[in-house]
CSV table of C-alpha atoms and ligand atoms in Angstrom, one decimal:
chain,number,residue,atom,x,y,z
A,75,MET,CA,119.0,103.0,43.8
A,76,LEU,CA,117.3,99.7,43.1
A,77,ARG,CA,118.8,97.4,40.6
A,78,PRO,CA,116.7,97.2,37.4
A,79,GLU,CA,115.4,93.7,38.1
A,80,GLU,CA,114.4,94.7,41.7
A,81,GLU,CA,112.5,97.7,40.3
A,82,LEU,CA,110.8,95.3,37.8
A,83,SER,CA,109.8,92.8,40.4
A,84,LYS,CA,108.0,95.4,42.6
A,85,LEU,CA,104.2,95.0,43.0
A,86,ILE,CA,102.1,97.8,41.6
A,87,PHE,CA,101.2,98.7,45.2
A,88,GLU,CA,104.8,99.3,46.0
A,89,LYS,CA,105.3,101.7,43.2
A,90,ARG,CA,105.0,105.4,43.3
A,91,SER,CA,104.7,107.6,40.3
A,92,ALA,CA,107.1,110.4,39.7
A,93,ASN,CA,105.6,111.1,36.4
A,94,THR,CA,102.3,113.0,36.8
A,95,ALA,CA,102.7,114.7,33.5
A,96,SER,CA,99.8,117.0,32.9
A,97,TRP,CA,99.7,116.5,29.1
A,98,LEU,CA,98.3,113.0,29.6
A,99,PRO,CA,94.5,112.9,29.8
A,100,SER,CA,93.2,113.1,33.4
A,101,PRO,CA,89.8,113.6,35.0
A,102,GLY,CA,91.1,116.9,36.7
A,103,LYS,CA,88.5,119.6,37.0
A,104,GLU,CA,85.5,117.4,36.1
A,105,ALA,CA,86.2,115.0,39.0
A,106,GLU,CA,86.4,118.0,41.4
A,107,GLU,CA,83.0,119.1,40.2
A,108,VAL,CA,81.5,115.7,40.8
A,109,LEU,CA,83.1,115.5,44.3
A,110,LYS,CA,81.3,118.8,45.3
A,111,LYS,CA,78.0,117.2,44.6
A,112,ILE,CA,78.5,114.2,46.9
A,113,PRO,CA,77.2,114.8,50.5
A,114,LYS,CA,80.1,115.3,53.0
A,115,ASP,CA,79.1,112.5,55.3
A,116,LEU,CA,79.3,110.0,52.3
A,117,LEU,CA,82.9,111.0,51.4
A,118,ARG,CA,85.7,108.7,52.7
A,119,GLU,CA,88.0,110.3,55.3
A,120,LYS,CA,91.2,108.6,54.2
A,121,GLU,CA,92.7,108.1,50.8
A,122,PRO,CA,92.0,104.5,49.5
A,123,GLU,CA,95.0,102.2,49.5
A,124,ILE,CA,95.1,101.8,45.8
A,125,PRO,CA,98.1,102.4,43.5
A,126,SER,CA,98.4,105.9,42.3
A,127,LEU,CA,100.4,105.8,39.1
A,128,SER,CA,100.5,107.7,35.9
A,129,GLU,CA,99.2,106.0,32.8
A,130,LEU,CA,102.7,105.5,31.4
A,131,ASP,CA,103.8,103.8,34.6
A,132,VAL,CA,100.8,101.5,34.5
A,133,VAL,CA,101.5,100.5,30.9
A,134,ARG,CA,105.1,99.8,31.6
A,135,HIS,CA,104.3,97.8,34.7
A,136,PHE,CA,101.9,95.5,32.9
A,137,THR,CA,103.9,95.3,29.7
A,138,ASN,CA,107.0,94.2,31.7
A,139,LEU,CA,105.0,91.7,33.6
A,140,SER,CA,103.6,90.2,30.4
A,141,ARG,CA,107.1,89.8,29.0
A,142,LYS,CA,108.0,87.5,31.9
A,143,ASN,CA,105.5,84.9,30.5
A,144,PHE,CA,106.1,82.1,28.2
A,145,CYS,CA,103.4,82.0,25.5
A,146,VAL,CA,102.9,80.6,22.0
A,147,ASP,CA,103.7,84.0,20.5
A,148,THR,CA,107.1,84.1,22.1
A,149,HIS,CA,108.2,80.5,22.7
A,150,PHE,CA,107.9,76.9,21.4
A,151,TYR,CA,105.2,75.4,23.7
A,152,PRO,CA,105.0,71.6,23.4
A,153,LEU,CA,102.6,71.2,26.3
A,154,GLY,CA,101.0,67.7,25.7
A,155,SER,CA,97.2,67.4,25.6
A,156,CYS,CA,96.8,71.2,25.5
A,157,THR,CA,97.3,71.8,21.7
A,158,MET,CA,99.3,75.0,22.0
A,159,LYS,CA,99.2,75.8,18.3
A,160,TYR,CA,99.8,79.2,16.9
A,161,ASN,CA,96.6,81.1,16.6
A,162,PRO,CA,96.5,83.4,13.5
A,163,LYS,CA,96.0,87.0,14.4
A,164,SER,CA,93.5,87.4,11.6
A,165,LEU,CA,91.0,85.4,13.7
A,166,ASP,CA,91.3,88.0,16.4
A,167,ALA,CA,90.6,90.7,13.8
A,168,PHE,CA,87.4,88.9,12.7
A,169,ALA,CA,86.2,88.6,16.3
A,170,SER,CA,86.8,92.3,16.7
A,171,PHE,CA,84.4,93.3,13.9
A,172,PRO,CA,81.8,95.6,15.5
A,173,GLY,CA,79.0,93.3,14.4
A,174,PHE,CA,80.5,90.6,16.5
A,175,ALA,CA,82.4,92.4,19.3
A,176,ASP,CA,79.7,95.0,20.1
A,177,VAL,CA,76.5,93.0,19.9
A,178,HIS,CA,74.5,92.9,23.1
A,179,PRO,CA,73.2,89.5,24.3
A,180,TYR,CA,69.7,91.1,24.8
A,181,ALA,CA,69.7,92.6,21.3
A,182,ASP,CA,66.5,91.9,19.3
A,183,GLU,CA,66.9,88.8,17.2
A,184,GLU,CA,66.1,90.8,14.1
A,185,ASP,CA,69.1,93.1,14.7
A,186,VAL,CA,71.7,90.3,15.1
A,187,GLN,CA,70.7,87.9,12.3
A,188,GLY,CA,74.3,87.7,11.2
A,189,ALA,CA,75.6,86.6,14.6
A,190,LEU,CA,72.8,84.1,14.9
A,191,GLN,CA,73.6,82.7,11.4
A,192,LEU,CA,77.2,82.3,12.4
A,193,LEU,CA,76.2,80.3,15.5
A,194,HIS,CA,73.8,78.2,13.5
A,195,GLU,CA,76.4,77.4,10.8
A,196,MET,CA,79.0,76.6,13.4
A,197,GLU,CA,76.7,74.0,14.9
A,198,ILE,CA,76.4,72.4,11.4
A,199,PHE,CA,80.2,72.6,10.8
A,200,LEU,CA,80.9,70.9,14.1
A,201,SER,CA,78.3,68.2,13.5
A,202,GLU,CA,79.8,67.5,10.1
A,203,ILE,CA,83.4,67.4,11.5
A,204,THR,CA,82.5,65.0,14.3
A,205,GLY,CA,79.7,63.0,12.7
A,206,MET,CA,77.1,64.1,15.2
A,207,ASP,CA,73.5,65.3,14.7
A,208,ALA,CA,73.2,68.4,16.8
A,209,PHE,CA,75.4,70.7,18.9
A,210,THR,CA,75.3,73.2,21.7
A,211,LEU,CA,77.9,76.0,21.8
A,212,GLN,CA,77.1,76.9,25.4
A,213,PRO,CA,79.7,75.2,27.6
A,214,ALA,CA,82.7,77.4,28.4
A,215,ALA,CA,85.4,74.8,28.3
A,216,GLY,CA,86.1,71.1,27.9
A,217,ALA,CA,85.4,70.2,31.5
A,218,HIS,CA,82.2,72.2,31.3
A,219,GLY,CA,81.3,70.2,28.2
A,220,GLU,CA,81.9,67.0,30.1
A,221,PHE,CA,79.5,68.2,32.8
A,222,CYS,CA,77.0,69.1,30.2
A,223,GLY,CA,77.4,65.7,28.4
A,224,LEU,CA,77.0,63.7,31.5
A,225,LEU,CA,73.9,65.6,32.6
A,226,MET,CA,72.4,64.7,29.2
A,227,ALA,CA,73.4,61.1,29.7
A,228,ALA,CA,71.7,61.1,33.1
A,229,ALA,CA,68.6,62.8,31.6
A,230,TYR,CA,68.5,60.2,28.8
A,231,HIS,CA,68.6,57.2,31.1
A,232,HIS,CA,66.1,58.8,33.4
A,233,SER,CA,63.7,59.4,30.5
A,234,LYS,CA,63.8,55.6,29.9
A,235,GLY,CA,63.0,54.9,33.5
A,236,GLU,CA,66.5,53.5,34.2
A,237,LYS,CA,68.7,54.2,37.1
A,238,ARG,CA,72.4,53.8,36.2
A,239,THR,CA,75.0,54.7,38.7
A,240,LYS,CA,78.4,54.1,37.2
A,241,VAL,CA,80.7,55.9,34.7
A,242,LEU,CA,83.6,53.9,33.3
A,243,ILE,CA,86.9,55.8,32.7
A,244,PRO,CA,90.3,54.5,31.5
A,245,ASP,CA,93.2,54.8,34.0
A,246,SER,CA,95.0,57.0,31.5
A,247,ALA,CA,92.2,59.6,31.4
A,248,HIS,CA,92.5,63.3,32.0
A,249,GLY,CA,91.6,64.3,35.6
A,250,THR,CA,88.6,66.3,34.5
A,251,ASN,CA,86.8,63.1,33.4
A,252,PRO,CA,86.4,61.5,36.8
A,253,ALA,CA,85.9,64.9,38.4
A,254,SER,CA,82.9,65.6,36.0
A,255,ALA,CA,81.4,62.2,36.6
A,256,ALA,CA,81.7,62.6,40.4
A,257,LEU,CA,80.2,66.0,40.2
A,258,CYS,CA,77.2,64.5,38.4
A,259,GLY,CA,76.8,62.0,41.3
A,260,TYR,CA,78.2,59.0,39.4
A,261,GLU,CA,80.5,56.3,40.9
A,262,VAL,CA,83.7,56.2,38.9
A,263,VAL,CA,85.0,52.8,37.8
A,264,GLN,CA,88.6,52.7,36.3
A,265,ILE,CA,89.3,50.6,33.2
A,266,LYS,CA,92.9,49.3,32.8
A,267,THR,CA,95.3,50.1,30.0
A,268,ASN,CA,96.9,47.1,28.5
A,269,PRO,CA,100.7,46.7,27.8
A,270,ARG,CA,100.1,48.1,24.3
A,271,GLY,CA,98.8,51.4,25.7
A,272,HIS,CA,95.1,50.7,24.8
A,273,VAL,CA,91.9,50.2,26.8
A,274,ASP,CA,92.0,46.6,27.9
A,275,PRO,CA,88.9,45.0,26.3
A,276,ALA,CA,88.8,42.1,28.8
A,277,ASP,CA,88.7,44.6,31.8
A,278,LEU,CA,86.1,46.7,30.0
A,279,LYS,CA,84.0,43.6,29.4
A,280,SER,CA,84.1,42.5,33.0
A,281,LYS,CA,83.0,45.9,34.3
A,282,THR,CA,80.3,46.7,31.7
A,283,ASP,CA,76.8,45.9,32.9
A,284,ALA,CA,73.3,47.5,33.2
A,285,SER,CA,74.5,49.8,36.0
A,286,VAL,CA,76.8,51.7,33.6
A,287,ALA,CA,75.5,55.0,32.3
A,288,CYS,CA,78.5,55.9,30.2
A,289,PHE,CA,82.0,55.0,29.1
A,290,MET,CA,84.1,58.2,28.7
A,291,MET,CA,87.0,57.9,26.3
A,292,THR,CA,89.6,60.0,24.6
A,293,ASN,CA,90.6,58.8,21.1
A,294,PRO,CA,93.5,59.0,20.3
A,295,ASN,CA,94.0,58.4,24.0
A,296,THR,CA,96.2,60.5,26.3
A,297,LEU,CA,99.2,58.3,25.4
A,298,GLY,CA,98.7,59.6,21.8
A,299,LEU,CA,97.6,56.2,20.6
A,300,PHE,CA,94.5,55.5,18.5
A,301,GLU,CA,92.1,53.0,20.1
A,302,GLU,CA,91.9,50.5,17.4
A,303,ASP,CA,89.3,48.4,19.1
A,304,ILE,CA,86.9,51.2,19.2
A,305,LEU,CA,84.1,49.5,17.2
A,306,GLU,CA,84.3,46.5,19.5
A,307,ILE,CA,84.3,48.7,22.5
A,308,SER,CA,81.3,50.6,21.2
A,309,ARG,CA,79.4,47.3,20.6
A,310,LEU,CA,80.2,46.2,24.1
A,311,VAL,CA,79.0,49.3,25.8
A,312,HIS,CA,75.8,49.7,23.7
A,313,GLU,CA,74.9,46.1,24.1
A,314,LYS,CA,74.4,46.8,27.8
A,315,GLY,CA,72.4,50.0,27.2
A,316,GLY,CA,75.3,52.3,28.1
A,317,LEU,CA,76.4,55.5,26.2
A,318,LEU,CA,79.8,56.3,24.8
A,319,TYR,CA,81.2,59.7,25.6
A,320,TYR,CA,84.0,61.2,23.5
A,321,ASP,CA,86.5,63.6,25.2
A,322,GLY,CA,87.4,65.6,22.1
A,323,ALA,CA,90.5,67.3,23.5
A,324,ASN,CA,92.6,65.2,21.1
A,325,MET,CA,90.6,66.0,18.0
A,326,ASN,CA,93.6,67.7,16.5
A,327,ALA,CA,94.7,64.3,15.3
A,328,LEU,CA,91.5,63.4,13.5
A,329,LEU,CA,90.2,66.5,11.5
A,330,GLY,CA,89.0,65.4,8.1
A,331,VAL,CA,90.4,61.9,8.7
A,332,CYS,CA,87.8,60.2,10.8
A,333,ARG,CA,84.8,61.0,13.0
A,334,PRO,CA,83.9,60.0,16.5
A,335,GLY,CA,80.2,59.8,15.4
A,336,ASP,CA,81.2,57.1,13.0
A,337,MET,CA,83.1,55.2,15.7
A,338,GLY,CA,79.9,54.9,17.7
A,339,PHE,CA,80.2,57.8,20.1
A,340,ASP,CA,76.9,59.2,21.4
A,341,ILE,CA,78.1,62.4,23.0
A,342,VAL,CA,81.2,64.5,22.0
A,343,HIS,CA,82.8,67.6,23.5
A,344,LEU,CA,85.3,69.7,21.6
A,345,ASN,CA,87.8,72.2,23.0
A,346,LEU,CA,87.6,75.0,20.4
A,347,HIS,CA,90.5,76.7,22.3
A,348,LYS,CA,92.7,73.6,21.6
A,349,THR,CA,91.8,72.3,18.2
A,350,PHE,CA,90.3,75.4,16.5
A,351,ALA,CA,92.8,78.1,17.2
A,352,VAL,CA,91.4,80.1,20.1
A,353,PRO,CA,94.2,81.6,22.3
A,354,HIS,CA,94.1,79.8,25.7
A,355,GLY,CA,95.8,79.3,29.0
A,356,SER,CA,95.6,81.0,32.4
A,357,GLY,CA,91.9,80.4,32.6
A,358,GLY,CA,91.0,82.8,29.7
A,359,PRO,CA,87.8,82.3,27.8
A,360,GLY,CA,87.5,78.9,26.1
A,361,SER,CA,84.7,77.1,24.5
A,362,GLY,CA,83.6,73.5,24.9
A,363,PRO,CA,80.7,72.7,22.4
A,364,VAL,CA,78.9,69.4,22.9
A,365,GLY,CA,77.5,67.3,20.1
A,366,VAL,CA,75.0,64.5,20.4
A,367,LYS,CA,73.3,61.8,18.3
A,368,LYS,CA,69.6,62.4,17.4
A,369,ARG,CA,68.2,60.4,20.4
A,370,LEU,CA,70.0,62.7,22.8
A,371,ALA,CA,69.1,66.0,21.1
A,372,PRO,CA,66.0,66.7,23.1
A,373,PHE,CA,68.2,67.0,26.2
A,374,LEU,CA,70.5,69.7,24.9
A,375,PRO,CA,70.7,73.0,26.9
A,376,VAL,CA,68.4,75.9,26.1
A,377,PRO,CA,68.2,78.2,24.3
A,378,ARG,CA,68.5,76.4,21.0
A,379,ILE,CA,69.0,78.3,17.7
A,380,ARG,CA,66.4,77.6,15.0
A,381,LYS,CA,66.4,78.5,11.4
A,382,GLU,CA,63.0,79.3,9.8
A,383,GLY,CA,63.1,80.1,6.1
A,384,ASP,CA,66.1,82.5,6.0
A,385,ARG,CA,65.6,83.9,9.5
A,386,TYR,CA,67.2,82.8,12.8
A,387,ARG,CA,65.6,82.8,16.2
A,388,TRP,CA,66.1,81.5,19.7
A,389,GLU,CA,64.0,78.7,21.1
A,390,HIS,CA,63.9,79.1,24.9
A,391,SER,CA,61.6,76.2,25.9
A,392,ALA,CA,62.3,72.5,25.3
A,393,PRO,CA,60.5,70.2,27.7
A,394,SER,CA,63.3,67.6,28.1
A,395,SER,CA,66.3,70.1,28.1
A,396,ILE,CA,68.8,69.9,31.0
A,397,GLY,CA,68.4,73.7,31.1
A,398,LYS,CA,70.8,76.5,30.9
A,399,LEU,CA,74.5,76.0,31.6
A,400,ARG,CA,76.1,79.4,30.9
A,401,SER,CA,75.0,83.0,30.8
A,402,PHE,CA,73.6,83.8,27.4
A,403,TYR,CA,74.9,81.6,24.6
A,404,GLY,CA,78.4,80.7,25.6
A,405,ASN,CA,81.7,82.5,24.8
A,406,PHE,CA,80.7,84.0,21.5
A,407,GLY,CA,84.2,85.6,20.7
A,408,ALA,CA,85.8,82.1,20.9
A,409,VAL,CA,83.1,80.7,18.6
A,410,VAL,CA,83.7,83.5,16.0
A,411,ARG,CA,87.5,82.8,15.9
A,412,SER,CA,86.9,79.0,15.4
A,413,TYR,CA,84.3,79.6,12.8
A,414,ALA,CA,86.7,81.8,10.9
A,415,TYR,CA,89.4,79.2,11.3
A,416,ILE,CA,87.2,76.4,9.9
A,417,ARG,CA,86.0,78.5,6.9
A,418,ALA,CA,89.6,79.7,6.1
A,419,LEU,CA,91.0,76.2,6.1
A,420,GLY,CA,88.1,74.3,4.5
A,421,LYS,CA,87.9,70.5,4.3
A,422,GLU,CA,91.4,70.0,2.8
A,423,GLY,CA,93.0,72.5,5.1
A,424,LEU,CA,91.6,70.9,8.2
A,425,ARG,CA,92.8,67.5,7.1
A,426,ALA,CA,96.2,68.9,6.5
A,427,VAL,CA,96.2,70.3,10.1
A,428,SER,CA,95.8,66.8,11.5
A,429,GLU,CA,98.2,65.1,9.0
A,430,ASN,CA,100.9,67.6,9.9
A,431,ALA,CA,100.3,67.5,13.6
A,432,ILE,CA,100.8,63.7,13.4
A,433,LEU,CA,103.8,64.0,11.1
A,434,ASN,CA,105.5,66.5,13.5
A,435,ALA,CA,104.8,64.3,16.5
A,436,ASN,CA,106.2,61.1,14.9
A,437,TYR,CA,109.3,63.0,13.7
A,438,LEU,CA,110.0,64.3,17.2
A,439,LYS,CA,109.3,60.9,18.8
A,440,LYS,CA,111.7,59.2,16.4
A,441,ARG,CA,114.5,61.7,17.0
A,442,LEU,CA,114.2,61.4,20.8
A,443,GLU,CA,114.0,57.7,21.1
A,444,ASP,CA,117.7,57.2,22.0
A,445,ILE,CA,117.7,59.7,25.0
A,446,PHE,CA,114.3,58.7,26.6
A,447,ASP,CA,112.4,55.5,27.1
A,448,GLU,CA,109.3,54.9,25.1
A,449,PRO,CA,106.7,53.2,27.2
A,450,PHE,CA,104.7,52.1,24.1
A,451,ASP,CA,106.0,51.1,20.6
A,452,GLY,CA,104.9,52.1,17.2
A,453,PHE,CA,103.4,55.2,15.6
A,454,CYS,CA,101.8,57.9,17.6
A,455,MET,CA,99.1,60.3,16.6
A,456,HIS,CA,99.4,64.1,17.3
A,457,GLU,CA,101.3,63.6,20.6
A,458,PHE,CA,103.4,61.1,22.5
A,459,VAL,CA,104.6,60.2,25.9
A,460,LEU,CA,108.2,59.5,26.9
A,461,SER,CA,109.6,58.4,30.2
A,462,ALA,CA,112.6,60.1,31.9
A,463,ALA,CA,112.9,57.2,34.4
A,464,ARG,CA,116.4,56.3,33.2
A,465,TYR,CA,117.8,59.6,34.6
A,466,LYS,CA,116.7,58.7,38.2
A,467,LYS,CA,120.1,57.0,38.5
A,468,GLN,CA,121.6,60.5,38.4
A,469,GLY,CA,118.9,61.9,40.7
A,470,VAL,CA,117.2,63.8,37.9
A,471,LYS,CA,113.4,63.8,37.5
A,472,ALA,CA,111.1,64.7,34.7
A,473,LEU,CA,110.3,67.9,36.7
A,474,ASP,CA,114.0,68.9,36.6
A,475,ILE,CA,114.2,68.4,32.9
A,476,ALA,CA,111.0,70.5,32.5
A,477,LYS,CA,112.5,73.3,34.6
A,478,ARG,CA,115.9,73.2,32.7
A,479,LEU,CA,114.1,73.6,29.4
A,480,LEU,CA,112.9,77.0,30.5
A,481,ASP,CA,116.5,78.2,30.6
A,482,PHE,CA,116.8,77.3,26.9
A,483,GLY,CA,113.7,79.3,26.0
A,484,VAL,CA,111.3,76.4,25.5
A,485,TYR,CA,108.2,75.8,27.4
A,486,ALA,CA,108.1,72.4,29.1
A,487,PRO,CA,106.1,69.4,27.9
A,488,THR,CA,103.3,68.2,30.2
A,489,ILE,CA,104.9,66.1,33.0
A,490,TYR,CA,103.6,63.3,35.3
A,491,PHE,CA,100.5,62.8,33.0
A,492,PRO,CA,99.2,60.3,32.1
A,493,LEU,CA,99.6,58.9,35.6
A,494,ILE,CA,100.3,55.4,34.4
A,495,VAL,CA,103.7,56.3,32.9
A,496,GLU,CA,106.7,56.7,35.3
A,497,GLU,CA,108.4,60.1,35.0
A,498,ALA,CA,106.2,61.0,32.1
A,499,LEU,CA,107.0,63.8,29.6
A,500,MET,CA,104.1,64.3,27.2
A,501,VAL,CA,105.0,66.2,24.0
A,502,GLU,CA,102.6,67.8,21.6
A,503,PRO,CA,104.5,69.9,19.0
A,504,THR,CA,101.3,70.7,16.9
A,505,GLU,CA,101.2,71.3,13.2
A,506,THR,CA,102.2,75.0,13.3
A,507,GLU,CA,105.8,74.4,14.2
A,508,SER,CA,108.6,74.2,11.6
A,509,LYS,CA,111.1,71.4,11.2
A,510,GLU,CA,113.8,73.9,12.4
A,511,THR,CA,112.0,74.5,15.6
A,512,LEU,CA,111.6,70.8,16.2
A,513,ASP,CA,115.3,70.2,15.4
A,514,ARG,CA,116.3,72.9,17.9
A,515,PHE,CA,114.1,71.3,20.6
A,516,VAL,CA,115.9,67.9,19.9
A,517,GLU,CA,119.3,69.6,20.2
A,518,ILE,CA,118.3,71.3,23.5
A,519,LEU,CA,117.1,68.0,25.0
A,520,ARG,CA,120.3,66.3,23.9
A,521,ALA,CA,122.3,69.0,25.6
A,522,ILE,CA,120.2,68.5,28.8
A,523,SER,CA,120.8,64.8,28.5
A,524,ARG,CA,124.5,65.3,28.4
A,525,GLU,CA,124.3,67.7,31.3
A,526,ILE,CA,122.6,65.1,33.4
A,527,GLN,CA,125.5,62.7,32.8
A,528,GLU,CA,128.2,65.3,33.5
A,529,ASN,CA,126.7,67.7,36.0
A,530,PRO,CA,123.3,66.6,37.3
A,531,GLU,CA,123.2,69.3,40.1
A,532,LYS,CA,123.0,71.9,37.3
A,533,VAL,CA,119.8,70.3,36.1
A,534,GLN,CA,118.4,69.8,39.6
A,535,GLY,CA,118.9,73.5,40.4
A,536,ALA,CA,117.2,74.8,37.2
A,537,PRO,CA,115.7,77.2,36.2
A,538,TYR,CA,118.3,80.0,36.4
A,539,THR,CA,116.9,82.5,34.0
A,540,THR,CA,113.3,83.0,35.0
A,541,PRO,CA,112.2,85.7,37.5
A,542,VAL,CA,111.0,83.0,39.9
A,543,GLY,CA,112.8,79.7,40.4
A,544,ARG,CA,111.2,76.7,42.1
A,545,ILE,CA,108.0,77.3,43.9
A,546,ASP,CA,106.2,75.1,46.4
A,547,GLU,CA,103.8,73.7,43.9
A,548,VAL,CA,101.7,71.8,46.4
A,549,ARG,CA,101.2,74.8,48.6
A,550,ALA,CA,100.6,77.0,45.6
A,551,ALA,CA,97.7,74.7,44.6
A,552,ARG,CA,96.3,73.9,48.1
A,553,GLN,CA,96.7,77.3,49.8
A,554,PRO,CA,96.8,79.9,47.1
A,555,ASN,CA,97.2,83.2,48.8
A,556,LEU,CA,97.3,86.0,46.3
A,557,ARG,CA,96.2,88.8,48.4
A,558,TYR,CA,98.3,91.9,49.0
A,559,HIS,CA,98.5,93.0,52.6
A,560,SER,CA,99.5,96.6,52.9
A,561,LYS,CA,100.6,96.6,56.5
B,285,PLP,C1,92.2,69.9,28.2
B,285,PLP,C2,91.6,68.6,28.4
B,285,PLP,C3,90.4,68.5,29.1
B,285,PLP,C4,89.7,69.7,29.8
B,285,PLP,O1,89.4,70.7,28.9
B,285,PLP,P1,89.4,72.2,29.5
B,285,PLP,O2,89.0,73.0,28.3
B,285,PLP,O3,90.8,72.6,30.0
B,285,PLP,O4,88.4,72.3,30.6
B,285,PLP,C5,89.8,67.2,29.1
B,285,PLP,N1,90.4,66.1,28.6
B,285,PLP,C6,91.6,66.2,28.0
B,285,PLP,C7,92.2,64.9,27.4
B,285,PLP,C8,92.2,67.4,27.9
B,285,PLP,O5,93.4,67.5,27.3
């Protein structure tokens, strides 16, 4: 007999079904009839090597696997920069309405006017929320939005007969920013962060010239700090003919409070799956709409949605457009969820989201200041970065603390990002967590801090309660081998 946990950790290929109960629906006779019609020489000689399990065994297999995961529905998930807020189930219900879930992308415009109206109104909502003039809902995620935005920046400069070769990016930026710029053929130039945790205006000034296509920024930045010099930065970049790009992954701090468009940004991407309550993680469908100021609107991807009278239609040709970025019109289901979220909350509700996200982050930051170092002083926005460097004396790293948290039933904060903070732990509680949950998180971190003093090996060896302990993270990323070999 296998022990229960061994049985549970078997691959589906290694399982055999004892339960072939005939009262479950099965293809049976009909399948045999079909087989008779297939010419003999086309039939395979050997059974395929695929799992052969009853429906019940398959359901148990995958349900048990799913219960090994950490997710927002089961655990506190303060993963900085990712905005792992709770996503109300009603939004899934709206997205499941047959008029949304069952529409075909080739359906006649006349038959899907409601879906088109939703897309059109969503473009208007996002324009209003960010202070931009026009939006595309096509990009499938934030990084895809960056790619879209930079292609438009390139097309814009090209249309003016200018050849600009550089994109400026702060040293605290998310890795997708330089990756997107490189993908678009730009040279990436790093801008320093000053001791206050902000973009260093002097460094920016010295690197801004007529070869700069764009300055990509996150505001609040990845340290959770608002870039107070943004108007000055905007003037500097625009003076030299460059564009200002807004990485909107941190928009959860600004809803209804202030708008990137008013700060001088020309191009904005949003992560609907972060800020606007679409479940995310594990590469599931996201949505990264991109908004632009009027002068960049001609370059938006096609098709564009147009309203004529009270009818909606697709416009497929636009002479200056960068073209199509995604099959059909983007991840429609994600857009429906976010549309419902925005309409349910309204203006006041959205502002309350950001205010509470900021309040929760500052409360946590304050309560943790005696057991971690704070690389930057003062108030934070919706997230903050701590340093675990003081525990290096005991041989404990941020990674060890992150692993130990799993044993306490808490997902780990983001670690080692931004790169400029030693032993960084980046915490984003989000507005959906209660004070009780935040207090429990503080108590857990205090317990771990005590453990580091008394028994650092315990923390270094964590986790103890997860199905898999420490993996070789470098090999997992560089040589992923997920294939099952039967023999
Ligand atoms: C998440 C994130 C991105 C990338 O967005 P994806 O939707 O994951 O592609 C870019 N910048 C920042 C600051 C982020 O947090």
